[in-house]
Amino acid sequence: MLLIPCPYCGERAEGEFRYGGEAHFRRPDNHLEATDEAWADYLFMRKNPKGWHRERWMHLAGCRRWFYVVRHTITHKIATAYKVGDAHPDLPA
Amino acid sequence: MRRYSFVQLLRNAVGLGDGWQQAWRSPEPKSSYDVVIVGGGGHGLATAYYLAKNHGVRNIAVLEKGWLGGGNTGRNTTVVRSNYLWDESAAIYEHSLKLWEGLTRDLNYNLMFSQRGLVMLAHTEHELNEASRRVHANRLNGIDAEIWSREQTLAFIPILNGSKDIRYPVIGSSIQKRAGIARHDAVAWGFARAADALGVDIIQNCEVTAIRRDGSRVVGLDTTRGAIDARKVGLVAAGHSSVLAGLAGFRLPIESHPLQAMVSEPIKPVLDTVVMSGTVHAYVSQSDKGELVMGAGIDAFNSYAQRGSLPILEEIASAMIELFPIVSRLKVLRSWGGIVDICPDASPIIGKTPVDGLYINCGWGTGGFKATPGSGWVLADTIANDRPHPLAAPFSLNRFSSGRLIDEHGAAAVAH
């Protein structure tokens, strides 16, 4: 069970949240010109790192707002959480 | 390799035999191989076995970073079935099921394969309609499948909750009678022993740290036990596939999640089939030891931790009590998690990669155990002939750019 630090509500149990997967990847800018491979990369390909992961969460049973979390995929330790629009914090060493 | 037989068992039991040999060697890695398979789970070992047996390749190594079958092969709920919706899936899973039916004899290793039938419960009209659609699709593909009434279902599974007053009463089911379970550790050990007998080097405690390329072609691997040259490399690493693809320089549409299961304390025989419920979300069978083997769902978040979270176990426990009220006083003996490689369309990726001589087999997600022999068979053929086996062709990596996905989310009924 994760204890997730919602930047708006504080720490709450994982059950109050919905996971949104990898954060900060971008839709092809020129969508009429983008190749099939560029679309596949955006729609399906994921970093899936073994280590620190920037990911999206939504506080469904709370403020219902989306935000970002930096979490480790082996230890499940959460380093930080930040709001949409905030500068992206560095990944821990 | 000395063949296992009743006579040999008897001779050793009364002291006339010369004891039991080790089932496979533990050789030092050679400096080069024709084919290196990365991943010593069931799929990797099966690939090596069929490469040696069907295609005459003799200079093969299987590299395993831990111990044989210590990953998902030893962590699943051992369900084997082939009743998938789409033609492409039905073809490969049915090919696999047919191999299962002769595998104990082929490997000379008792896999305890038990075709005890698999019942998928329907709790809503919609679910029964979908089950009916799938049963018809299965039969068109030559796969045994039937729709059963509520009465037939309850008669077949006496401990099932037949009350009509519960939130999700059972209104019918679909059954595949040729489905069943097998002994998962024996699958890894049987393939390892048979592959070793054909000269395959099985190298444990050997983690790949780099994939060496010469231009667009793979030429070898760096490992924790030294550098190994290889003409061809097969990546069969399930939950760690993204890590290996990263070493080779390409991306995968895979995300790794923990999938959990648990067993109860052993009890007398109460369940002689496999039961799955998509709506209440449980799948369960009873092992020969008497434990109820219960499969849960995946944690939503990415993880490589080989352990899941407690809310998931709470869900499977509550689903079990809803379906089978008699289990409410049972103790849980143990629970565990494995890291599964989830693909966006819930179908595997088998075939060539952007790197020449490098092949991949991953994305089986929550349902790879049943595919073990078929998956090894088609990947071996793909590697030997450097082109996708006809059954593997639809499952190529480039389906994600062509858009021709094979969406098996609905057909699985439940995280399988």
Short mmCIF file of C-alpha atoms in Angstrom, two decimals:
data_model
loop_
_atom_site.label_atom_id
_atom_site.label_comp_id
_atom_site.label_asym_id
_atom_site.label_seq_id
_atom_site.Cartn_x
_atom_site.Cartn_y
_atom_site.Cartn_z
CA MET A 1 0.00 0.00 0.00
CA LEU A 2 1.42 3.34 -1.06
CA LEU A 3 1.06 6.52 0.95
CA ILE A 4 0.79 9.15 -1.75
CA PRO A 5 1.54 12.82 -1.00
CA CYS A 6 -1.14 14.68 -2.95
CA PRO A 7 0.25 18.22 -3.43
CA TYR A 8 -3.20 19.62 -2.64
CA CYS A 9 -4.49 17.37 0.19
CA GLY A 10 -1.40 15.84 1.79
CA GLU A 11 -0.61 12.17 2.34
CA ARG A 12 -3.45 9.75 1.65
CA ALA A 13 -3.79 6.02 1.11
CA GLU A 14 -3.30 4.59 -2.36
CA GLY A 15 -6.92 3.45 -2.56
CA GLU A 16 -8.06 7.09 -2.93
CA PHE A 17 -6.07 7.51 -6.15
CA ARG A 18 -6.09 6.42 -9.76
CA TYR A 19 -2.84 5.72 -11.57
CA GLY A 20 -2.23 7.46 -14.89
CA GLY A 21 1.00 5.87 -16.06
CA GLU A 22 4.15 7.49 -17.42
CA ALA A 23 4.26 11.30 -17.34
CA HIS A 24 5.61 13.96 -19.68
CA PHE A 25 5.42 12.43 -23.13
CA ARG A 26 4.13 14.59 -25.91
CA ARG A 27 1.59 14.14 -28.69
CA PRO A 28 3.15 14.59 -32.15
CA ASP A 29 3.00 18.34 -32.87
CA ASN A 30 2.20 18.20 -36.53
CA HIS A 31 -0.33 15.43 -36.43
CA LEU A 32 -1.08 15.41 -40.16
CA GLU A 33 2.60 14.95 -41.00
CA ALA A 34 3.54 12.57 -38.17
CA THR A 35 4.58 9.08 -39.27
CA ASP A 36 2.91 5.87 -38.14
CA GLU A 37 6.03 5.19 -36.08
CA ALA A 38 5.74 8.56 -34.34
CA TRP A 39 2.11 7.81 -33.47
CA ALA A 40 3.03 4.32 -32.23
CA ASP A 41 5.73 5.86 -30.07
CA TYR A 42 3.27 8.32 -28.55
CA LEU A 43 0.36 5.92 -28.13
CA PHE A 44 2.06 2.70 -27.08
CA MET A 45 5.79 2.84 -26.38
CA ARG A 46 6.74 3.44 -22.74
CA LYS A 47 9.97 3.88 -20.80
CA ASN A 48 9.01 1.34 -18.14
CA PRO A 49 12.23 1.99 -16.19
CA LYS A 50 13.62 -0.23 -13.47
CA GLY A 51 14.31 2.64 -11.08
CA TRP A 52 12.92 6.14 -10.69
CA HIS A 53 9.73 6.79 -12.66
CA ARG A 54 7.86 10.05 -13.28
CA GLU A 55 4.18 9.15 -13.29
CA ARG A 56 0.70 10.63 -13.21
CA TRP A 57 -1.79 10.13 -10.40
CA MET A 58 -5.29 11.50 -9.81
CA HIS A 59 -6.80 11.97 -6.36
CA LEU A 60 -10.15 10.42 -7.25
CA ALA A 61 -11.60 10.27 -3.73
CA GLY A 62 -10.23 13.70 -2.77
CA CYS A 63 -9.55 16.83 -4.77
CA ARG A 64 -9.94 14.94 -8.09
CA ARG A 65 -6.91 16.71 -9.50
CA TRP A 66 -4.09 15.22 -11.60
CA PHE A 67 -0.50 15.64 -10.44
CA TYR A 68 2.91 14.03 -10.82
CA VAL A 69 4.85 11.66 -8.58
CA VAL A 70 8.48 10.52 -8.70
CA ARG A 71 8.44 6.91 -7.48
CA HIS A 72 10.98 4.09 -7.51
CA THR A 73 9.73 0.95 -9.29
CA ILE A 74 11.72 -1.51 -7.16
CA THR A 75 11.45 -0.02 -3.66
CA HIS A 76 8.13 1.82 -4.31
CA LYS A 77 9.64 4.74 -2.38
CA ILE A 78 8.11 8.09 -3.35
CA ALA A 79 10.69 10.88 -3.65
CA THR A 80 8.40 13.78 -4.38
CA ALA A 81 5.09 14.90 -5.83
CA TYR A 82 4.52 18.06 -7.86
CA LYS A 83 1.71 19.93 -9.57
CA VAL A 84 0.97 20.20 -13.26
CA GLY A 85 2.93 23.20 -14.54
CA ASP A 86 5.62 23.00 -11.86
CA ALA A 87 9.26 22.65 -12.91
CA HIS A 88 10.19 18.97 -13.09
CA PRO A 89 12.34 18.12 -10.05
CA ASP A 90 15.56 16.19 -10.66
CA LEU A 91 15.43 12.44 -10.18
CA PRO A 92 17.17 11.29 -6.97
CA ALA A 93 20.61 9.74 -7.43
CA MET B 1 20.28 -38.54 -20.09
CA ARG B 2 18.85 -41.60 -18.39
CA ARG B 3 15.15 -41.86 -19.10
CA TYR B 4 12.77 -41.75 -16.18
CA SER B 5 10.52 -44.80 -16.11
CA PHE B 6 8.56 -46.95 -13.73
CA VAL B 7 11.24 -49.63 -13.91
CA GLN B 8 13.95 -47.13 -12.98
CA LEU B 9 11.82 -45.81 -10.13
CA LEU B 10 11.33 -49.35 -8.84
CA ARG B 11 15.04 -50.26 -9.13
CA ASN B 12 16.11 -47.16 -7.23
CA ALA B 13 13.39 -47.67 -4.62
CA VAL B 14 14.68 -51.13 -3.72
CA GLY B 15 18.34 -50.13 -3.93
CA LEU B 16 19.22 -51.88 -7.19
CA GLY B 17 19.66 -48.70 -9.20
CA ASP B 18 22.69 -46.46 -9.29
CA GLY B 19 20.88 -43.48 -7.79
CA TRP B 20 19.50 -40.42 -9.45
CA GLN B 21 21.59 -38.30 -11.77
CA GLN B 22 21.50 -34.52 -11.74
CA ALA B 23 18.80 -33.40 -14.15
CA TRP B 24 20.97 -30.90 -16.04
CA ARG B 25 24.60 -29.76 -16.05
CA SER B 26 25.82 -26.39 -14.76
CA PRO B 27 28.49 -25.58 -17.36
CA GLU B 28 30.76 -22.55 -17.49
CA PRO B 29 29.69 -20.24 -20.32
CA LYS B 30 31.64 -20.68 -23.57
CA SER B 31 33.01 -17.63 -25.37
CA SER B 32 30.62 -18.00 -28.28
CA TYR B 33 27.33 -19.61 -29.25
CA ASP B 34 25.20 -19.85 -32.38
CA VAL B 35 22.11 -18.85 -30.42
CA VAL B 36 21.82 -17.32 -26.94
CA ILE B 37 18.44 -17.20 -25.25
CA VAL B 38 18.20 -14.57 -22.50
CA GLY B 39 15.78 -15.75 -19.83
CA GLY B 40 15.61 -19.20 -18.23
CA GLY B 41 11.90 -19.38 -17.57
CA GLY B 42 9.56 -21.80 -19.28
CA HIS B 43 9.37 -19.82 -22.54
CA GLY B 44 13.15 -19.42 -22.86
CA LEU B 45 13.87 -23.06 -22.03
CA ALA B 46 11.16 -24.22 -24.44
CA THR B 47 12.67 -22.04 -27.16
CA ALA B 48 16.09 -23.61 -26.63
CA TYR B 49 14.59 -27.12 -26.52
CA TYR B 50 12.71 -26.73 -29.81
CA LEU B 51 15.69 -25.01 -31.47
CA ALA B 52 17.73 -28.11 -30.67
CA LYS B 53 15.02 -30.67 -31.31
CA ASN B 54 13.16 -29.28 -34.34
CA HIS B 55 15.90 -27.31 -36.05
CA GLY B 56 19.07 -29.20 -35.18
CA VAL B 57 20.82 -26.18 -33.65
CA ARG B 58 23.37 -27.58 -31.21
CA ASN B 59 25.42 -24.66 -29.94
CA ILE B 60 22.85 -22.92 -27.72
CA ALA B 61 23.01 -21.23 -24.34
CA VAL B 62 20.20 -20.12 -22.04
CA LEU B 63 21.23 -17.31 -19.70
CA GLU B 64 19.24 -16.85 -16.49
CA LYS B 65 19.99 -14.04 -14.06
CA GLY B 66 18.50 -15.90 -11.11
CA TRP B 67 17.55 -19.57 -10.97
CA LEU B 68 15.51 -21.64 -13.41
CA GLY B 69 11.80 -20.99 -13.16
CA GLY B 70 12.34 -18.50 -10.33
CA GLY B 71 10.40 -15.81 -12.16
CA ASN B 72 6.88 -16.03 -13.51
CA THR B 73 7.14 -19.73 -14.40
CA GLY B 74 7.19 -20.47 -10.68
CA ARG B 75 4.76 -17.73 -9.69
CA ASN B 76 1.63 -18.30 -11.77
CA THR B 77 -1.61 -20.17 -11.12
CA THR B 78 -0.78 -22.90 -13.71
CA VAL B 79 -3.94 -22.51 -15.81
CA VAL B 80 -3.76 -23.93 -19.35
CA ARG B 81 -6.54 -23.17 -21.87
CA SER B 82 -6.99 -22.05 -25.46
CA ASN B 83 -10.48 -20.49 -25.61
CA TYR B 84 -9.43 -17.07 -26.88
CA LEU B 85 -11.68 -14.93 -29.05
CA TRP B 86 -9.63 -13.85 -32.05
CA ASP B 87 -8.39 -16.23 -34.75
CA GLU B 88 -4.73 -15.26 -34.27
CA SER B 89 -4.85 -15.92 -30.52
CA ALA B 90 -6.92 -19.08 -30.85
CA ALA B 91 -4.38 -20.47 -33.34
CA ILE B 92 -1.32 -19.97 -31.16
CA TYR B 93 -2.93 -20.95 -27.84
CA GLU B 94 -4.53 -24.05 -29.40
CA HIS B 95 -1.17 -25.01 -30.93
CA SER B 96 0.23 -24.71 -27.43
CA LEU B 97 -2.57 -26.75 -25.84
CA LYS B 98 -2.01 -29.55 -28.38
CA LEU B 99 1.67 -29.59 -27.42
CA TRP B 100 0.72 -29.73 -23.73
CA GLU B 101 -1.33 -32.85 -24.45
CA GLY B 102 1.80 -34.80 -25.41
CA LEU B 103 4.43 -32.87 -23.49
CA THR B 104 4.95 -35.17 -20.48
CA ARG B 105 5.82 -38.03 -22.86
CA ASP B 106 7.88 -35.80 -25.16
CA LEU B 107 10.02 -34.42 -22.32
CA ASN B 108 10.05 -37.67 -20.33
CA TYR B 109 9.11 -35.58 -17.30
CA ASN B 110 5.83 -35.75 -15.39
CA LEU B 111 4.23 -32.33 -15.82
CA MET B 112 1.12 -33.46 -13.92
CA PHE B 113 -0.93 -31.99 -16.76
CA SER B 114 -4.56 -32.39 -15.73
CA GLN B 115 -7.30 -31.56 -18.24
CA ARG B 116 -9.92 -31.02 -15.60
CA GLY B 117 -11.89 -28.39 -17.51
CA LEU B 118 -12.18 -24.67 -17.01
CA VAL B 119 -15.46 -22.95 -16.26
CA MET B 120 -15.87 -19.22 -16.93
CA LEU B 121 -18.82 -18.00 -14.92
CA ALA B 122 -21.35 -15.55 -16.30
CA HIS B 123 -23.11 -13.29 -13.79
CA THR B 124 -24.92 -10.90 -16.14
CA GLU B 125 -26.84 -11.19 -19.39
CA HIS B 126 -24.15 -9.21 -21.14
CA GLU B 127 -21.46 -11.54 -19.88
CA LEU B 128 -23.43 -14.59 -21.04
CA ASN B 129 -23.86 -13.01 -24.50
CA GLU B 130 -20.14 -12.36 -24.74
CA ALA B 131 -19.38 -15.89 -23.56
CA SER B 132 -21.72 -17.21 -26.24
CA ARG B 133 -19.95 -15.16 -28.89
CA ARG B 134 -16.59 -16.48 -27.73
CA VAL B 135 -17.81 -20.09 -27.61
CA HIS B 136 -19.01 -19.84 -31.23
CA ALA B 137 -15.72 -18.24 -32.29
CA ASN B 138 -13.82 -21.03 -30.52
CA ARG B 139 -15.84 -23.75 -32.23
CA LEU B 140 -15.27 -22.16 -35.64
CA ASN B 141 -11.56 -22.42 -34.84
CA GLY B 142 -11.85 -26.09 -33.89
CA ILE B 143 -11.54 -25.46 -30.15
CA ASP B 144 -13.85 -27.32 -27.77
CA ALA B 145 -16.22 -24.97 -25.98
CA GLU B 146 -19.75 -25.13 -24.64
CA ILE B 147 -22.29 -22.87 -23.00
CA TRP B 148 -23.76 -24.25 -19.81
CA SER B 149 -26.95 -23.31 -18.03
CA ARG B 150 -27.03 -22.16 -14.42
CA GLU B 151 -28.20 -25.63 -13.37
CA GLN B 152 -25.41 -27.44 -15.24
CA THR B 153 -22.84 -25.09 -13.75
CA LEU B 154 -24.04 -25.51 -10.17
CA ALA B 155 -24.21 -29.30 -10.55
CA PHE B 156 -20.62 -29.38 -11.85
CA ILE B 157 -19.27 -27.14 -9.07
CA PRO B 158 -21.10 -28.12 -5.87
CA ILE B 159 -19.33 -25.58 -3.65
CA LEU B 160 -20.32 -22.65 -5.88
CA ASN B 161 -22.68 -20.12 -4.29
CA GLY B 162 -26.01 -20.83 -5.99
CA SER B 163 -28.00 -18.19 -4.15
CA LYS B 164 -30.08 -15.84 -6.30
CA ASP B 165 -30.02 -13.13 -3.64
CA ILE B 166 -26.37 -12.16 -4.04
CA ARG B 167 -25.16 -9.13 -5.98
CA TYR B 168 -23.85 -11.25 -8.87
CA PRO B 169 -25.75 -14.56 -9.03
CA VAL B 170 -24.41 -17.21 -11.42
CA ILE B 171 -26.68 -17.31 -14.48
CA GLY B 172 -24.63 -19.64 -16.67
CA SER B 173 -21.11 -20.32 -17.83
CA SER B 174 -18.86 -21.37 -20.65
CA ILE B 175 -16.60 -24.39 -20.33
CA GLN B 176 -13.54 -25.67 -22.14
CA LYS B 177 -13.20 -29.32 -21.10
CA ARG B 178 -9.68 -29.75 -22.51
CA ALA B 179 -8.37 -26.88 -20.36
CA GLY B 180 -6.77 -27.56 -17.03
CA ILE B 181 -3.66 -27.10 -14.94
CA ALA B 182 -0.05 -28.34 -14.93
CA ARG B 183 2.77 -28.44 -12.41
CA HIS B 184 4.61 -25.18 -13.09
CA ASP B 185 8.03 -26.03 -11.63
CA ALA B 186 8.05 -29.31 -13.54
CA VAL B 187 7.57 -27.36 -16.78
CA ALA B 188 10.80 -25.41 -16.19
CA TRP B 189 12.68 -28.49 -14.96
CA GLY B 190 11.35 -30.77 -17.70
CA PHE B 191 12.29 -28.39 -20.50
CA ALA B 192 15.68 -27.73 -18.86
CA ARG B 193 16.48 -31.44 -18.56
CA ALA B 194 15.36 -32.22 -22.11
CA ALA B 195 17.22 -29.22 -23.57
CA ASP B 196 20.37 -30.09 -21.61
CA ALA B 197 20.22 -33.63 -22.99
CA LEU B 198 20.34 -32.12 -26.49
CA GLY B 199 23.48 -30.16 -25.58
CA VAL B 200 22.00 -26.80 -24.56
CA ASP B 201 24.15 -24.99 -21.97
CA ILE B 202 21.94 -23.67 -19.18
CA ILE B 203 23.78 -20.94 -17.31
CA GLN B 204 22.22 -19.64 -14.12
CA ASN B 205 23.20 -16.60 -12.04
CA CYS B 206 24.22 -14.88 -15.26
CA GLU B 207 22.74 -11.44 -15.87
CA VAL B 208 23.08 -9.64 -19.20
CA THR B 209 24.64 -6.19 -18.70
CA ALA B 210 25.05 -5.09 -22.34
CA ILE B 211 24.01 -6.13 -25.83
CA ARG B 212 26.85 -5.62 -28.30
CA ARG B 213 26.11 -4.60 -31.89
CA ASP B 214 28.11 -4.23 -35.07
CA GLY B 215 26.09 -1.66 -36.97
CA SER B 216 22.52 -2.92 -37.09
CA ARG B 217 23.48 -6.49 -36.20
CA VAL B 218 23.80 -8.13 -32.79
CA VAL B 219 27.20 -9.75 -32.21
CA GLY B 220 27.23 -10.66 -28.55
CA LEU B 221 26.40 -9.99 -24.95
CA ASP B 222 28.25 -8.79 -21.89
CA THR B 223 27.19 -10.65 -18.79
CA THR B 224 28.07 -10.89 -15.12
CA ARG B 225 29.93 -14.10 -16.07
CA GLY B 226 31.94 -12.61 -18.94
CA ALA B 227 31.47 -11.66 -22.58
CA ILE B 228 29.69 -14.09 -24.88
CA ASP B 229 29.64 -13.81 -28.68
CA ALA B 230 26.41 -14.83 -30.36
CA ARG B 231 25.19 -15.01 -33.94
CA LYS B 232 21.58 -14.80 -32.86
CA VAL B 233 19.99 -13.72 -29.59
CA GLY B 234 16.46 -14.31 -28.33
CA LEU B 235 15.14 -12.07 -25.54
CA VAL B 236 12.59 -14.00 -23.47
CA ALA B 237 12.58 -12.05 -20.24
CA ALA B 238 8.89 -11.26 -19.51
CA GLY B 239 8.75 -8.39 -16.99
CA HIS B 240 12.35 -7.33 -17.70
CA SER B 241 11.91 -7.10 -21.48
CA SER B 242 11.89 -3.28 -21.49
CA VAL B 243 15.24 -3.26 -19.68
CA LEU B 244 16.81 -5.59 -22.26
CA ALA B 245 15.25 -3.74 -25.20
CA GLY B 246 16.77 -0.57 -23.73
CA LEU B 247 20.21 -2.24 -23.79
CA ALA B 248 19.64 -3.09 -27.46
CA GLY B 249 18.44 0.43 -28.28
CA PHE B 250 14.76 0.07 -29.11
CA ARG B 251 11.50 0.69 -27.26
CA LEU B 252 8.65 -1.64 -26.34
CA PRO B 253 4.97 -0.97 -25.64
CA ILE B 254 5.34 -2.94 -22.40
CA GLU B 255 4.72 -1.89 -18.83
CA SER B 256 5.73 -4.09 -15.91
CA HIS B 257 3.27 -4.68 -13.08
CA PRO B 258 3.08 -7.04 -10.09
CA LEU B 259 0.53 -9.85 -10.42
CA GLN B 260 -0.34 -11.67 -7.23
CA ALA B 261 -1.64 -15.07 -6.28
CA MET B 262 -2.11 -16.96 -3.04
CA VAL B 263 -2.86 -20.43 -1.73
CA SER B 264 -5.00 -21.53 1.17
CA GLU B 265 -4.07 -24.16 3.70
CA PRO B 266 -4.59 -27.67 2.26
CA ILE B 267 -8.08 -29.11 2.55
CA LYS B 268 -9.80 -32.25 1.29
CA PRO B 269 -10.83 -32.27 -2.39
CA VAL B 270 -13.68 -29.79 -2.95
CA LEU B 271 -12.98 -28.46 -6.44
CA ASP B 272 -12.06 -30.68 -9.40
CA THR B 273 -12.05 -28.04 -12.11
CA VAL B 274 -10.77 -24.52 -12.72
CA VAL B 275 -13.22 -21.68 -12.10
CA MET B 276 -12.87 -18.14 -13.39
CA SER B 277 -15.14 -15.19 -12.81
CA GLY B 278 -14.62 -11.92 -14.61
CA THR B 279 -17.29 -9.93 -12.83
CA VAL B 280 -16.46 -10.99 -9.28
CA HIS B 281 -12.81 -11.28 -10.39
CA ALA B 282 -11.24 -14.48 -9.21
CA TYR B 283 -9.74 -17.60 -10.70
CA VAL B 284 -9.18 -20.69 -8.65
CA SER B 285 -8.28 -24.36 -8.78
CA GLN B 286 -7.29 -26.93 -6.17
CA SER B 287 -3.80 -28.38 -6.24
CA ASP B 288 -3.07 -32.07 -5.69
CA LYS B 289 -1.80 -31.10 -2.23
CA GLY B 290 -5.25 -29.72 -1.44
CA GLU B 291 -4.44 -26.03 -1.44
CA LEU B 292 -6.85 -23.70 -3.21
CA VAL B 293 -4.72 -21.76 -5.71
CA MET B 294 -6.25 -18.31 -6.15
CA GLY B 295 -5.23 -15.70 -8.68
CA ALA B 296 -5.68 -11.98 -8.10
CA GLY B 297 -5.31 -8.92 -10.30
CA ILE B 298 -2.39 -6.66 -11.06
CA ASP B 299 -1.41 -3.54 -9.17
CA ALA B 300 -2.18 -0.52 -11.33
CA PHE B 301 1.28 1.04 -10.99
CA ASN B 302 4.54 0.05 -12.72
CA SER B 303 6.76 -2.12 -10.56
CA TYR B 304 9.70 -4.52 -10.69
CA ALA B 305 9.39 -5.49 -7.04
CA GLN B 306 8.04 -9.09 -7.31
CA ARG B 307 5.57 -8.26 -4.56
CA GLY B 308 2.16 -6.68 -4.69
CA SER B 309 0.03 -4.62 -2.35
CA LEU B 310 -2.46 -5.81 0.23
CA PRO B 311 -5.63 -4.23 -1.24
CA ILE B 312 -5.31 -6.60 -4.21
CA LEU B 313 -5.22 -9.62 -1.87
CA GLU B 314 -8.20 -8.24 0.00
CA GLU B 315 -10.11 -8.09 -3.29
CA ILE B 316 -9.37 -11.69 -4.21
CA ALA B 317 -10.29 -12.84 -0.70
CA SER B 318 -13.64 -11.07 -0.84
CA ALA B 319 -14.32 -12.39 -4.34
CA MET B 320 -13.56 -15.94 -3.20
CA ILE B 321 -15.93 -15.68 -0.24
CA GLU B 322 -18.65 -14.33 -2.52
CA LEU B 323 -18.25 -17.24 -4.96
CA PHE B 324 -17.49 -20.01 -2.45
CA PRO B 325 -18.87 -19.22 1.03
CA ILE B 326 -17.26 -22.38 2.47
CA VAL B 327 -13.79 -20.88 2.17
CA SER B 328 -14.49 -18.03 4.60
CA ARG B 329 -12.70 -19.74 7.52
CA LEU B 330 -9.71 -20.93 5.51
CA LYS B 331 -6.30 -19.54 6.35
CA VAL B 332 -4.04 -18.17 3.65
CA LEU B 333 -0.87 -20.21 3.58
CA ARG B 334 1.20 -17.85 1.45
CA SER B 335 0.94 -15.18 -1.21
CA TRP B 336 3.44 -13.96 -3.77
CA GLY B 337 3.85 -11.69 -6.75
CA GLY B 338 5.49 -11.89 -10.15
CA ILE B 339 6.36 -9.10 -12.57
CA VAL B 340 4.23 -9.37 -15.68
CA ASP B 341 4.83 -7.61 -19.00
CA ILE B 342 1.57 -5.93 -19.92
CA CYS B 343 0.98 -5.10 -23.58
CA PRO B 344 -1.64 -2.51 -24.64
CA ASP B 345 -3.73 -5.11 -26.52
CA ALA B 346 -3.19 -7.96 -24.02
CA SER B 347 -1.47 -10.01 -26.72
CA PRO B 348 2.17 -11.09 -26.90
CA ILE B 349 4.98 -9.72 -29.07
CA ILE B 350 6.88 -12.47 -30.90
CA GLY B 351 9.37 -12.06 -33.69
CA LYS B 352 12.09 -9.87 -35.13
CA THR B 353 13.26 -6.56 -33.69
CA PRO B 354 14.87 -3.48 -35.26
CA VAL B 355 18.25 -5.15 -34.53
CA ASP B 356 19.29 -7.88 -37.01
CA GLY B 357 19.78 -11.27 -35.39
CA LEU B 358 17.90 -10.17 -32.27
CA TYR B 359 14.48 -11.71 -31.62
CA ILE B 360 11.99 -11.05 -28.89
CA ASN B 361 9.20 -12.90 -27.16
CA CYS B 362 7.39 -10.90 -24.50
CA GLY B 363 4.12 -9.20 -23.62
CA TRP B 364 2.33 -12.36 -22.47
CA GLY B 365 1.25 -10.31 -19.47
CA THR B 366 -0.93 -12.19 -17.04
CA GLY B 367 -1.41 -15.30 -19.21
CA GLY B 368 1.91 -16.65 -20.41
CA PHE B 369 2.13 -19.99 -18.62
CA LYS B 370 -0.42 -21.72 -20.84
CA ALA B 371 1.52 -20.66 -23.93
CA THR B 372 4.89 -22.02 -22.79
CA PRO B 373 5.39 -24.85 -25.32
CA GLY B 374 3.67 -23.09 -28.23
CA SER B 375 5.56 -19.88 -27.61
CA GLY B 376 8.90 -21.71 -27.52
CA TRP B 377 7.96 -23.64 -30.66
CA VAL B 378 7.18 -20.58 -32.80
CA LEU B 379 10.10 -18.48 -31.50
CA ALA B 380 12.53 -21.34 -32.19
CA ASP B 381 11.21 -21.56 -35.74
CA THR B 382 11.41 -17.77 -36.11
CA ILE B 383 15.03 -17.70 -34.92
CA ALA B 384 16.10 -20.72 -36.99
CA ASN B 385 14.63 -19.36 -40.24
CA ASP B 386 15.00 -15.62 -39.60
CA ARG B 387 11.38 -14.95 -40.49
CA PRO B 388 8.23 -15.03 -38.35
CA HIS B 389 6.58 -18.42 -37.91
CA PRO B 390 3.08 -18.18 -39.50
CA LEU B 391 1.46 -18.38 -36.05
CA ALA B 392 3.78 -15.64 -34.74
CA ALA B 393 3.48 -13.28 -37.71
CA PRO B 394 0.35 -11.44 -36.46
CA PHE B 395 2.11 -10.79 -33.14
CA SER B 396 4.97 -8.75 -34.60
CA LEU B 397 6.28 -5.61 -32.91
CA ASN B 398 5.31 -3.50 -35.91
CA ARG B 399 1.59 -4.10 -35.33
CA PHE B 400 1.73 -1.05 -33.06
CA SER B 401 2.59 1.22 -35.98
CA SER B 402 0.41 -0.61 -38.53
CA GLY B 403 -2.52 -0.42 -36.10
CA ARG B 404 -3.42 -4.10 -36.51
CA LEU B 405 -3.77 -4.84 -32.80
CA ILE B 406 -5.14 -8.12 -31.46
CA ASP B 407 -7.35 -6.94 -28.64
CA GLU B 408 -7.81 -9.81 -26.22
CA HIS B 409 -8.81 -7.72 -23.19
CA GLY B 410 -12.46 -8.73 -23.43
CA ALA B 411 -11.89 -12.37 -24.31
CA ALA B 412 -9.73 -13.05 -21.32
CA ALA B 413 -12.79 -12.68 -19.06
CA VAL B 414 -10.46 -11.94 -16.19
CA ALA B 415 -6.80 -11.22 -15.76
CA HIS B 416 -5.81 -14.74 -16.78
#
